[in-house]
PDB file of C-alpha atoms in Angstrom:
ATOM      1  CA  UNK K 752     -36.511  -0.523 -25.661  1.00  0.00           C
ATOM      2  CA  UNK K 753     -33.961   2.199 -24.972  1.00  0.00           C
ATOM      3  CA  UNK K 754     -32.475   2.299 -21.500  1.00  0.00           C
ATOM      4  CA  UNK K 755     -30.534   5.090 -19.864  1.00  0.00           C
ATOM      5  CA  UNK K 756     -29.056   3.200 -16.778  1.00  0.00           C
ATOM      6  CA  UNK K 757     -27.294   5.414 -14.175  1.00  0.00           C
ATOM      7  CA  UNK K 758     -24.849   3.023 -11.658  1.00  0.00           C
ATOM      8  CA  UNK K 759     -21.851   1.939 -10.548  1.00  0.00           C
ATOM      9  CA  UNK K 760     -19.103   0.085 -12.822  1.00  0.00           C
ATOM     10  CA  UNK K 761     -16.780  -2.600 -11.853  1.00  0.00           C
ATOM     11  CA  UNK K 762     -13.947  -3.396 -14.592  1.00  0.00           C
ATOM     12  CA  UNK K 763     -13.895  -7.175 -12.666  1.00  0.00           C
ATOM     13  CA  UNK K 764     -17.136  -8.929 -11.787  1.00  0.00           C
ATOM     14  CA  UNK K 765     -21.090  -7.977 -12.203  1.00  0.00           C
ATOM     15  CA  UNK K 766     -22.824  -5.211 -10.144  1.00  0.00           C
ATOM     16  CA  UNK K 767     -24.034  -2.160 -10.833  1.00  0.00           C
ATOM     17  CA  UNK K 768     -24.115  -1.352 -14.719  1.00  0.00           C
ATOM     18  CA  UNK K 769     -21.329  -4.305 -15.177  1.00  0.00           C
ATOM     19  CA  UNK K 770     -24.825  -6.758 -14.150  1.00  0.00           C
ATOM     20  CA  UNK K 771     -27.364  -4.789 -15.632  1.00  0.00           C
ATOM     21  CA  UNK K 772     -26.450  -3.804 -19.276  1.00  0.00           C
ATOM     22  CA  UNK K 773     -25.629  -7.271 -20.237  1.00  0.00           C
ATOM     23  CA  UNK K 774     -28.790  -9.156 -19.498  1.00  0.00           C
ATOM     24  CA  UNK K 775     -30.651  -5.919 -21.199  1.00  0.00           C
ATOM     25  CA  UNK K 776     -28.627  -6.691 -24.091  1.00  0.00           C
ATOM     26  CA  UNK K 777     -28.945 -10.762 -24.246  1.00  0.00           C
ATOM     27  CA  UNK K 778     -32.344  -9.769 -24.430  1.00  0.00           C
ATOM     28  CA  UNK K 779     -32.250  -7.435 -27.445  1.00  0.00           C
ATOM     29  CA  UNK K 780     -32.631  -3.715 -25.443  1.00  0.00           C
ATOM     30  CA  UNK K 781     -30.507  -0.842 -26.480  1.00  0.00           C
ATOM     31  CA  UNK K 782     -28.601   0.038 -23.255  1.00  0.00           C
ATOM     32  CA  UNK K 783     -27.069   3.565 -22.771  1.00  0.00           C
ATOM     33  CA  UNK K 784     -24.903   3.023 -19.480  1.00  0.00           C
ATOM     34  CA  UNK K 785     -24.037   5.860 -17.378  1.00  0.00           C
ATOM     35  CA  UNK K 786     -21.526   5.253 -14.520  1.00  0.00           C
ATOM     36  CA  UNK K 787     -21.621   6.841 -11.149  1.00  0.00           C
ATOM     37  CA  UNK K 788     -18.036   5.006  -9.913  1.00  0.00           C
ATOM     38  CA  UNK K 789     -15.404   2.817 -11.684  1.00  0.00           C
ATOM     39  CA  UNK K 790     -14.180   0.134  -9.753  1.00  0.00           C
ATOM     40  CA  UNK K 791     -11.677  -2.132 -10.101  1.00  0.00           C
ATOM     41  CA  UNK K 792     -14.286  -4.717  -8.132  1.00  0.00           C
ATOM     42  CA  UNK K 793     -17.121  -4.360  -6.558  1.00  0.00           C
ATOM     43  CA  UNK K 794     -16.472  -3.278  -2.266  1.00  0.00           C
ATOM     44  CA  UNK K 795     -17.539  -6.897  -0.635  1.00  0.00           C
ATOM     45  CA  UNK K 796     -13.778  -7.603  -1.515  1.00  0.00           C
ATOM     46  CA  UNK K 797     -13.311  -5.132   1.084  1.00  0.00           C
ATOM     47  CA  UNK K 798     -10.012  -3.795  -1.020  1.00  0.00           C
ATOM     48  CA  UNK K 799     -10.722  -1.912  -4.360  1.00  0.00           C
ATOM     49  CA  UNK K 800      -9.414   0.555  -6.737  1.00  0.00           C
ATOM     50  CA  UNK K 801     -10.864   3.188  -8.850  1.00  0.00           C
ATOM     51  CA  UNK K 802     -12.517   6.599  -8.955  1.00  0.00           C
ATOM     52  CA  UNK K 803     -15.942   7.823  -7.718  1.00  0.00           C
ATOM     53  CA  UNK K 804     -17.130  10.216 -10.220  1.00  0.00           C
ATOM     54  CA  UNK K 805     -18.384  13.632  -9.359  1.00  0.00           C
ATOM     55  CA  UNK K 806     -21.896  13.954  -9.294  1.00  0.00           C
ATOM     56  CA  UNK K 807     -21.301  17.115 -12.023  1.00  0.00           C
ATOM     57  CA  UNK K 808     -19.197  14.418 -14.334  1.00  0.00           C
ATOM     58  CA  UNK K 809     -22.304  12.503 -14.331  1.00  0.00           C
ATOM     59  CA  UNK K 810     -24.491  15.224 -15.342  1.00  0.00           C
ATOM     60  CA  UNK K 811     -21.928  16.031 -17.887  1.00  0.00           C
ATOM     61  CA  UNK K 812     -22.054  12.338 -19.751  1.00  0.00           C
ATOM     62  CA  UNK K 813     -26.016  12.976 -19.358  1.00  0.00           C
ATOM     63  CA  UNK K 814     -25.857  16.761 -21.018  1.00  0.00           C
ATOM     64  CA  UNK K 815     -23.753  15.009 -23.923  1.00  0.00           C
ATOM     65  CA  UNK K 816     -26.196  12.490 -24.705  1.00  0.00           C
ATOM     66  CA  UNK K 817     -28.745  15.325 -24.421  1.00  0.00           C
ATOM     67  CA  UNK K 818     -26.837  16.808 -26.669  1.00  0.00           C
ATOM     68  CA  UNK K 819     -27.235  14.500 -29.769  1.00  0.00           C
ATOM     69  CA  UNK K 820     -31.404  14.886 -29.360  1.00  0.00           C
ATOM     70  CA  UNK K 821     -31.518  11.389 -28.129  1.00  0.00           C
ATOM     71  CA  UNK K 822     -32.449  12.055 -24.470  1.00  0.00           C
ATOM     72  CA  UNK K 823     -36.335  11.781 -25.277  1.00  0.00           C
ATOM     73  CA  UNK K 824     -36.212   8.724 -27.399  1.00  0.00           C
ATOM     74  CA  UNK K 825     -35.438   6.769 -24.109  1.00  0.00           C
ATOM     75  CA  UNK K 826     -38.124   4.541 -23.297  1.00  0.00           C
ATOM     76  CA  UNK K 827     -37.052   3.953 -19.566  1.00  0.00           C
ATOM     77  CA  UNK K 828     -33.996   5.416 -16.961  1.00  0.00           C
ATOM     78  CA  UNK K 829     -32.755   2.541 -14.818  1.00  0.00           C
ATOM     79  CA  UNK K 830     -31.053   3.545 -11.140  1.00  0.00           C
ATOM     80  CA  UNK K 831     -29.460   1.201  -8.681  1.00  0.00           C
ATOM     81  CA  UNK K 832     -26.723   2.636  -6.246  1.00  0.00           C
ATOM     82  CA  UNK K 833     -26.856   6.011  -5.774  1.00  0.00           C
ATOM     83  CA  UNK K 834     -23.860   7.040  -3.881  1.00  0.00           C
ATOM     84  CA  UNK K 835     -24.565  10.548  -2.962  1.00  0.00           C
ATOM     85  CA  UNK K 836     -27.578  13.468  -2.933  1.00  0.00           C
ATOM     86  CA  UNK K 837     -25.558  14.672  -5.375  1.00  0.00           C
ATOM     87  CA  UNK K 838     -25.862  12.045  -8.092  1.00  0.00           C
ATOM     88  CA  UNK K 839     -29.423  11.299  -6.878  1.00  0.00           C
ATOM     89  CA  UNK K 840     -30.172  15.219  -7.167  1.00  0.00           C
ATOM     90  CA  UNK K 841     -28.559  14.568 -10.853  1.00  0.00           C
ATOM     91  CA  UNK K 842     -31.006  11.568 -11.578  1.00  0.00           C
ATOM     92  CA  UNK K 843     -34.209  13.158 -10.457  1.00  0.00           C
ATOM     93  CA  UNK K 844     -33.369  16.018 -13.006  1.00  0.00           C
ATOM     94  CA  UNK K 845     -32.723  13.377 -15.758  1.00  0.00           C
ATOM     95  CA  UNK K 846     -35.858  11.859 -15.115  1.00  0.00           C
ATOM     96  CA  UNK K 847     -37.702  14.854 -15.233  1.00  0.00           C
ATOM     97  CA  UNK K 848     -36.222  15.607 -18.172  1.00  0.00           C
ATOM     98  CA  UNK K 849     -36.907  12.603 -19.902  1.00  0.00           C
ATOM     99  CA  UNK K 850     -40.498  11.967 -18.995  1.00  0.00           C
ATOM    100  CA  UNK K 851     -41.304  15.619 -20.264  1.00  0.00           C
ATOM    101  CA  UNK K 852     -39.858  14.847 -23.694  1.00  0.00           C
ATOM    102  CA  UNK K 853     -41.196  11.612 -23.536  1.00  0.00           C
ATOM    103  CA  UNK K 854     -44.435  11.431 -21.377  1.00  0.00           C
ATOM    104  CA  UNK K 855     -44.354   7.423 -22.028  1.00  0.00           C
ATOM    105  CA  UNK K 856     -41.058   6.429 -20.519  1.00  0.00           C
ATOM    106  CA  UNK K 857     -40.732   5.078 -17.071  1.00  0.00           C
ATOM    107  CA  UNK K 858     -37.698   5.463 -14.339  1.00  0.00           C
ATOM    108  CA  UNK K 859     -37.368   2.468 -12.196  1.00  0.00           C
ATOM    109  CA  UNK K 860     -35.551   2.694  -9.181  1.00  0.00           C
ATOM    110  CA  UNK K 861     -33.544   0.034  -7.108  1.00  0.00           C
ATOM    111  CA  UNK K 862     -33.529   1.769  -3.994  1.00  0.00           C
ATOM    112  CA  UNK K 863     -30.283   0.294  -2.385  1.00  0.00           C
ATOM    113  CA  UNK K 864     -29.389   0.661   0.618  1.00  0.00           C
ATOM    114  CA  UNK K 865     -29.312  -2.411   3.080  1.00  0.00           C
ATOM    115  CA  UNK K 866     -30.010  -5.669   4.309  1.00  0.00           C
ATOM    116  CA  UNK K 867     -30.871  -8.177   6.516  1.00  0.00           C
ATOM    117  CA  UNK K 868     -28.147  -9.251   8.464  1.00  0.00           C
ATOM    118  CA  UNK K 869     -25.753  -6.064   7.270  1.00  0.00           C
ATOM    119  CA  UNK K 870     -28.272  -3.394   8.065  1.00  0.00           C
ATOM    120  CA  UNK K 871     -27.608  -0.252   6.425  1.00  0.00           C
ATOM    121  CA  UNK K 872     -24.492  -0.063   4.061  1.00  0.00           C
ATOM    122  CA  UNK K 873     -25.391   3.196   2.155  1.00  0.00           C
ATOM    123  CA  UNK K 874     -23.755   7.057   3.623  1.00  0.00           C
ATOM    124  CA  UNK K 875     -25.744   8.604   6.231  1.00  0.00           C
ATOM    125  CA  UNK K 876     -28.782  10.362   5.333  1.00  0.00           C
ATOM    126  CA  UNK K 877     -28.845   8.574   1.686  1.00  0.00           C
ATOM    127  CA  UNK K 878     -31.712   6.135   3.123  1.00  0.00           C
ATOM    128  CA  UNK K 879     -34.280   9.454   3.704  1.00  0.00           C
ATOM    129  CA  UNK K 880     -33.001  10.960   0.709  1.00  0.00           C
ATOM    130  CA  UNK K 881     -33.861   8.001  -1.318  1.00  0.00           C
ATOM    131  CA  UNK K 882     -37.420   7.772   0.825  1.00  0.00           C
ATOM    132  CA  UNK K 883     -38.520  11.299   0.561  1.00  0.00           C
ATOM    133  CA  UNK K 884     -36.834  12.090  -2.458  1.00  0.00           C
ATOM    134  CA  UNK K 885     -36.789  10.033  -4.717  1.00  0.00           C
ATOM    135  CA  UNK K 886     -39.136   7.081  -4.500  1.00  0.00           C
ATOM    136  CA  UNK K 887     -41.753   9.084  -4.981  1.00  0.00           C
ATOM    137  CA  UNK K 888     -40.204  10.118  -8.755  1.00  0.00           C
ATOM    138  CA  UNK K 889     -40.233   6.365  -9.540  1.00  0.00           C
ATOM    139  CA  UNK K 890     -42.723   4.119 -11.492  1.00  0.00           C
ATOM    140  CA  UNK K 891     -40.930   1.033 -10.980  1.00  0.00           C
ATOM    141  CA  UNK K 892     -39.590   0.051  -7.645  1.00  0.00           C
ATOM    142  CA  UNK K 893     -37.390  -2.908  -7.003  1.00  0.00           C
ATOM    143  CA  UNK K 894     -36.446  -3.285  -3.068  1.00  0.00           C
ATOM    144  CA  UNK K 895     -35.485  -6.530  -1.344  1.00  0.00           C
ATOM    145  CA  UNK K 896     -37.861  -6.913   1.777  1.00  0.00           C
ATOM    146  CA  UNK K 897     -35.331  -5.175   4.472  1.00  0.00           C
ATOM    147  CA  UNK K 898     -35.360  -1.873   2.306  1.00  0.00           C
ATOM    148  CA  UNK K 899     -39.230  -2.285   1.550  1.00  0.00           C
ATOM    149  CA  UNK K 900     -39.567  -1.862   5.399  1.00  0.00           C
ATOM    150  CA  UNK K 901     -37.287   1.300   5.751  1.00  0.00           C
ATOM    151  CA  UNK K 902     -39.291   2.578   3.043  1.00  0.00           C
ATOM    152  CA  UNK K 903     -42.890   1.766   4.604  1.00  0.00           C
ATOM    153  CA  UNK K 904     -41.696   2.483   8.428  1.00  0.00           C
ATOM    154  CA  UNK K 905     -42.961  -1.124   8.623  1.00  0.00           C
ATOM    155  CA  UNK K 906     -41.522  -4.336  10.522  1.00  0.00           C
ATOM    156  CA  UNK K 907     -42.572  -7.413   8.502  1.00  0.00           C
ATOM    157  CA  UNK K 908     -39.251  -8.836   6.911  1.00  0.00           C
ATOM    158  CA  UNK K 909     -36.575 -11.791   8.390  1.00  0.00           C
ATOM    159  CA  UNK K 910     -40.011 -14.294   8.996  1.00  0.00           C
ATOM    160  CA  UNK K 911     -41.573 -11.569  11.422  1.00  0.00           C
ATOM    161  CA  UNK K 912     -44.700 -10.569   9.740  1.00  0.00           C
ATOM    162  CA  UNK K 913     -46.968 -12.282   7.737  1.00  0.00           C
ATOM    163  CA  UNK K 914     -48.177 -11.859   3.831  1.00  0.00           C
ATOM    164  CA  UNK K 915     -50.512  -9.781   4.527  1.00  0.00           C
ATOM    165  CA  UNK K 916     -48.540  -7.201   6.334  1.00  0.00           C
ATOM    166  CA  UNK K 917     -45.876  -7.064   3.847  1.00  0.00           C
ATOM    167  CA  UNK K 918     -48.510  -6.171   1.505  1.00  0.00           C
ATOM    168  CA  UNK K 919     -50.183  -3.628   3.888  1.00  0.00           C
ATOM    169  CA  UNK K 920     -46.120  -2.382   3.694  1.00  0.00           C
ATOM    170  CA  UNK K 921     -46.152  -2.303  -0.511  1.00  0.00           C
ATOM    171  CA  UNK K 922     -49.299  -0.179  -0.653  1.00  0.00           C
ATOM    172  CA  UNK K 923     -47.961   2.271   1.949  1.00  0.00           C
ATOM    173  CA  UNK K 924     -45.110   2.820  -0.198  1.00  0.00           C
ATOM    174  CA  UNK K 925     -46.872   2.287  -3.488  1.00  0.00           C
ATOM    175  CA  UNK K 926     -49.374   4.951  -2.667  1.00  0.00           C
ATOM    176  CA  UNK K 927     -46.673   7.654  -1.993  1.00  0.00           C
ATOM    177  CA  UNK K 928     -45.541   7.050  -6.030  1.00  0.00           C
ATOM    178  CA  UNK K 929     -44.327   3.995  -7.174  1.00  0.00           C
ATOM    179  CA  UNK K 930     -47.040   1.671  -8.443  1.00  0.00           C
ATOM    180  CA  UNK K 931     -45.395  -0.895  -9.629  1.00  0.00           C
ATOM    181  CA  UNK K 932     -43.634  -2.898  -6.804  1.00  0.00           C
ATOM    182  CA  UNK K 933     -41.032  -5.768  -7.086  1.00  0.00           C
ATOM    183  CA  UNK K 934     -40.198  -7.182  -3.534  1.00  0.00           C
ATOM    184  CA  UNK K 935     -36.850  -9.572  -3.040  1.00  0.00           C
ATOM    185  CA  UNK K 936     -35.971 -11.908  -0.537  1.00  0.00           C
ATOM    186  CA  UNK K 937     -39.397 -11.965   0.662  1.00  0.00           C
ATOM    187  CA  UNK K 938     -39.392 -13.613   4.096  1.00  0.00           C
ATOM    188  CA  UNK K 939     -42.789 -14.422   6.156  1.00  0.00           C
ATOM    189  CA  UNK K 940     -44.402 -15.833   8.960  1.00  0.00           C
ATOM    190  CA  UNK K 941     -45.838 -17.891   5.563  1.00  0.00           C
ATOM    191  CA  UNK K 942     -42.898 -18.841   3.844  1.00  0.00           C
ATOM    192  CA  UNK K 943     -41.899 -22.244   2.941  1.00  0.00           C
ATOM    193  CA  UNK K 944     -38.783 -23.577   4.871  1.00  0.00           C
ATOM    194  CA  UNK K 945     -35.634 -22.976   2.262  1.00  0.00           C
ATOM    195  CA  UNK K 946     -37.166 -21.185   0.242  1.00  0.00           C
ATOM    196  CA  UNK K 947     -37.353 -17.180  -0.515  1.00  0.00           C
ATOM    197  CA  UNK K 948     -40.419 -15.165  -2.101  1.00  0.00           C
ATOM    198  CA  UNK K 949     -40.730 -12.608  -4.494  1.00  0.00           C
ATOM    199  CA  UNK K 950     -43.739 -10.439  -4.744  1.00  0.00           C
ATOM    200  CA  UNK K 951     -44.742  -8.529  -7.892  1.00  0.00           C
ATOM    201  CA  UNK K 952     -47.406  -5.460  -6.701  1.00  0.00           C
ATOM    202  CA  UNK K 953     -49.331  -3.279  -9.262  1.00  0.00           C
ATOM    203  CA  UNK K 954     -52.879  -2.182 -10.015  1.00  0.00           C
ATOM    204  CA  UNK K 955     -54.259  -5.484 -11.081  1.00  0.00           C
ATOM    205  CA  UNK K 956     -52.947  -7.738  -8.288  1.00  0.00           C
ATOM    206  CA  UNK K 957     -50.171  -9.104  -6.014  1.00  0.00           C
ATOM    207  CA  UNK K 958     -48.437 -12.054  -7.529  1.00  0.00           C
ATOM    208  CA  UNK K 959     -45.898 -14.252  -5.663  1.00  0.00           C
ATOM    209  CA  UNK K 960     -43.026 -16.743  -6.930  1.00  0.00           C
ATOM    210  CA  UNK K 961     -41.219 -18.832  -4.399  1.00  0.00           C
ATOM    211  CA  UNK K 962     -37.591 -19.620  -4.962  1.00  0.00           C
ATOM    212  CA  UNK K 963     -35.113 -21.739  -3.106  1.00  0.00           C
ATOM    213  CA  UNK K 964     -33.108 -20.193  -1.017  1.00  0.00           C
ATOM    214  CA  UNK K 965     -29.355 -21.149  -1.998  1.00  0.00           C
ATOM    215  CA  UNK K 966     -26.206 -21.810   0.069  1.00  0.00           C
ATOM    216  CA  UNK K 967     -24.464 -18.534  -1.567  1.00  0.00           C
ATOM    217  CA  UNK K 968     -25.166 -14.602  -1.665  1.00  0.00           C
ATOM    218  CA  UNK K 969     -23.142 -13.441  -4.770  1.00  0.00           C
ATOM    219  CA  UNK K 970     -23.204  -9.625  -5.327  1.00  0.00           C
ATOM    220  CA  UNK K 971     -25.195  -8.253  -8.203  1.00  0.00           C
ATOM    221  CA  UNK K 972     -28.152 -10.135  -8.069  1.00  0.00           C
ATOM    222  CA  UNK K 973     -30.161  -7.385  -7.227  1.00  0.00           C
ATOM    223  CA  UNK K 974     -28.899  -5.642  -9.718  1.00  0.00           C
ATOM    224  CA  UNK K 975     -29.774  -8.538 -12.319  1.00  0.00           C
ATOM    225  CA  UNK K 976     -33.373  -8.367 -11.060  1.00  0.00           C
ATOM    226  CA  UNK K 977     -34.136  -4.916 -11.406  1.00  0.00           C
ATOM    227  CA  UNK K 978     -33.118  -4.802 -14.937  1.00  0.00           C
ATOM    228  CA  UNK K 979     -34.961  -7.810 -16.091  1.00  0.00           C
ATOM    229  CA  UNK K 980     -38.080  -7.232 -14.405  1.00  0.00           C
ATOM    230  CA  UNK K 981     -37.827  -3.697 -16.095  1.00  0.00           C
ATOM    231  CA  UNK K 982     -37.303  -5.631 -19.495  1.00  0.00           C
ATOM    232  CA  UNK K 983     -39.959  -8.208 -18.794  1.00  0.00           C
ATOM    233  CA  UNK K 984     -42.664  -5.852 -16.976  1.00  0.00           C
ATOM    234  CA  UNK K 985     -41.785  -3.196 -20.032  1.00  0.00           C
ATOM    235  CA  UNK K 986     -42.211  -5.867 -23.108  1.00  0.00           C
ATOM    236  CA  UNK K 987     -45.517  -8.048 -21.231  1.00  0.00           C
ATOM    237  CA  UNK K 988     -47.186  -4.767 -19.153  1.00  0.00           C
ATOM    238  CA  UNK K 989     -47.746  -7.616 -16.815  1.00  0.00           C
ATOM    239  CA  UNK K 990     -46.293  -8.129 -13.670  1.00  0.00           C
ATOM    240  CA  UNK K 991     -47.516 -11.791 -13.172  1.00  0.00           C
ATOM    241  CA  UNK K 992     -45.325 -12.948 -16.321  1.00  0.00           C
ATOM    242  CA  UNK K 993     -42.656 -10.375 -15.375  1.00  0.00           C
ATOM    243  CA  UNK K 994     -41.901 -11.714 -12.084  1.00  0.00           C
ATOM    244  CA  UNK K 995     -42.080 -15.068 -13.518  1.00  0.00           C
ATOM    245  CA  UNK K 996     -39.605 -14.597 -16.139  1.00  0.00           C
ATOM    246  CA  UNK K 997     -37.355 -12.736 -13.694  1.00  0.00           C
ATOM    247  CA  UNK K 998     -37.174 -15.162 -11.579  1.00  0.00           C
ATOM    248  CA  UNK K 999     -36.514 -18.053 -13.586  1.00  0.00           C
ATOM    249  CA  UNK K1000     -33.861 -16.445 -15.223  1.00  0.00           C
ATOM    250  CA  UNK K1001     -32.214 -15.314 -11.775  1.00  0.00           C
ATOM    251  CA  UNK K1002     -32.350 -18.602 -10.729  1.00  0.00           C
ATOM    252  CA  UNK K1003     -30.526 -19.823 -13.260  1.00  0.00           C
ATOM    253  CA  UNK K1004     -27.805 -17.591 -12.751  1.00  0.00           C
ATOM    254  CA  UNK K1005     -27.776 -18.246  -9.595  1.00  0.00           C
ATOM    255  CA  UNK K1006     -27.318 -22.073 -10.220  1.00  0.00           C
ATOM    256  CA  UNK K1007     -24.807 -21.890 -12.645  1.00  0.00           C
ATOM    257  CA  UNK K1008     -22.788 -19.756  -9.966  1.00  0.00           C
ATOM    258  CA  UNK K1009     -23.214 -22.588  -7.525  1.00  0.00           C
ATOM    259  CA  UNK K1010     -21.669 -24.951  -9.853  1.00  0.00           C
ATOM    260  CA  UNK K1011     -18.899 -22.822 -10.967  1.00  0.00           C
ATOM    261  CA  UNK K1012     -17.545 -21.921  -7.233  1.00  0.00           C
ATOM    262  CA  UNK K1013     -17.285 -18.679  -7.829  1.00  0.00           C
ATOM    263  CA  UNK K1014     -17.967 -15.571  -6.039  1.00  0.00           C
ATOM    264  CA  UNK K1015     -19.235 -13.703  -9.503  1.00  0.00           C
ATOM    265  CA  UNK K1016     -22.456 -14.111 -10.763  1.00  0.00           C
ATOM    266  CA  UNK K1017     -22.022 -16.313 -14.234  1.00  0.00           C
ATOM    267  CA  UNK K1018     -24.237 -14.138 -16.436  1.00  0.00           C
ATOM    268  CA  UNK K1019     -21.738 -15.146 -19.344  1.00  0.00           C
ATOM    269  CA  UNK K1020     -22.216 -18.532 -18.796  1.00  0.00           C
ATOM    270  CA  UNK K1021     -25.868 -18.453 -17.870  1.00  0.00           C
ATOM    271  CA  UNK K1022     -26.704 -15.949 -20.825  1.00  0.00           C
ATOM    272  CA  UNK K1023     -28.935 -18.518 -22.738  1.00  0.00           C
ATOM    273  CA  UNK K1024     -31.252 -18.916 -19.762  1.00  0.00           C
ATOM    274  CA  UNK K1025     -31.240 -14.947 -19.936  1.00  0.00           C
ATOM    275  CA  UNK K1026     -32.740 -14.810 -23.082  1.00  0.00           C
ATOM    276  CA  UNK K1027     -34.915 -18.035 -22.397  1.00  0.00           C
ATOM    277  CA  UNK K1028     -35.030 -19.259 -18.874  1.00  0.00           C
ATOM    278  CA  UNK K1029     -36.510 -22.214 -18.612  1.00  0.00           C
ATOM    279  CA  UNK K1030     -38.168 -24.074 -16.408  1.00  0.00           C
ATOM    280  CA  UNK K1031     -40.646 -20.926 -15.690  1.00  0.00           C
ATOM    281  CA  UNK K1032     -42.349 -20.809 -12.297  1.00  0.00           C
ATOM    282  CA  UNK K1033     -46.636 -19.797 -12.118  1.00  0.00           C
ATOM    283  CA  UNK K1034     -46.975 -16.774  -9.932  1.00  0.00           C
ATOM    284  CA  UNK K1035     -49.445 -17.713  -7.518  1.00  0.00           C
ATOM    285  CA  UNK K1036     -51.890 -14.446  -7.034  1.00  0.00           C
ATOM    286  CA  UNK K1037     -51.955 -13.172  -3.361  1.00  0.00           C
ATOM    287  CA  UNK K1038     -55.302 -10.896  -4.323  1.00  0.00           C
TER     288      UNK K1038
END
């Protein structure tokens, strides 16, 4: 699979493109990054260094690859952090672009812009731009359960509502585009105590994995997920073994970054489990 993935850049640590190209790559995907900032480290440091590019020097990387007749041989576009209208006006075009020289490829989105706990992080206005805009363009969306409710105008995550709300909350949002949904840190009335959910959403079904929910909440995770379950959803077409693959192999990132201490996701150090996590959870179908 080829992969034109518009985000962020940190020269130290994994978000943004920095978490995302190398997983696509363990796993064998071609990987055509395209950055929208280059950091010196990623902004939970609260101190960084490094330039935030221009919306038209994004568009300008873009044009070049256009330029070598590869834009339509891209199988998928891949978009976390946005930044701006700007950049997000830039990736709309892209997409457009893409899907009309190749009517196949996808664009999943990871519509970032909060959490639970830190509530919206993202410039004003950037959550309805990303709502009205541009989750509607996508075919693949990837929100953690505090964004999925922004999205639907809904009030289900942080234990408050149950399953079947939060699936009443997908298909509001999946009818309005998107129709395949991956939900992250999934928290019900029906969760398991220390433990998180993830919920897979298509055509076919709902599927849910339960994970445990760790003493630690490295950056770039999110980033991680979207790309794999991009990978996984684009190599199975089924969002059942998708979410299962993603989430073993997220866990065992996540568990080698317990061990080592650190504040960075290990993907180095956990790239074998990239490639072939292992134990692999059974998604339990919701319907």
């Amino acid at each position: 699979m080829r992969i034109l993935s518009v985000q962020s850049s940190v020269a130290y640590g994994h978000v943004g493109n920095s978490a995302a190209v190398f997983p696509l790559q363990r796993l064998g995907h071609e990987v055509w990054p395209v950055l929208t900032v280059h950091f010196s480290n990623h902004t939970g440091y609260g101190a960084w260094r490094g330039p935030v590019l221009p919306a038209e020097d994004v568009a300008e990387v873009i044009a070049g690859i256009e330029d070598r007749g590869v834009l339509g041989t891209a199988d998928a576009v891949l978009t976390g952090y946005q930044g701006n209208q700007g950049v997000g006006a830039v990736i709309l075009e892209t997409v457009a672009k893409v899907k009309a020289l190749n009517p196949d490829a996808v664009y999943c989105c990871d519509p970032v812009m909060g959490d639970v706990g830190r509530g919206m992080f993202v410039l004003p206005g950037i959550p309805e731009y990303l709502r009205d805009e541009v989750v509607p363009a996508a075919d693949l969306l990837t929100p953690n359960h505090f964004e999925l409710d922004f999205l639907a105008g809904a009030t289900t995550c942080d234990g408050v509502g149950t399953r079947a709300a939060l699936l009443d909350a997908v298909d509001a949002v999946r009818a309005r585009g998107p129709r395949t949904v991956l939900v992250t840190s999934v928290l019900t009335q029906e969760t398991a105590p220390g433990t998180l959910d993830v919920v897979a959403v298509d055509d076919s079904g709902a599927w849910l994995v339960s994970t445990p929910q760790l003493p630690i909440t490295p950056n770039g995770c999110g980033d991680v997920t979207a790309a794999l379950f991009l990978a996984h959803w684009h190599s199975t077409r089924s969002v059942a073994r998708a979410v299962e693959l993603t989430t073993a192999a997220v866990a065992s990132v996540l568990d080698a970054t317990l061990a080592a201490g650190t504040r960075e996701i290990q993907l180095v150090a956990a790239q074998d489990a990239l490639a072939s996590p292992s134990p692999v959870p059974a998604a339990t179908r919701l319907r």
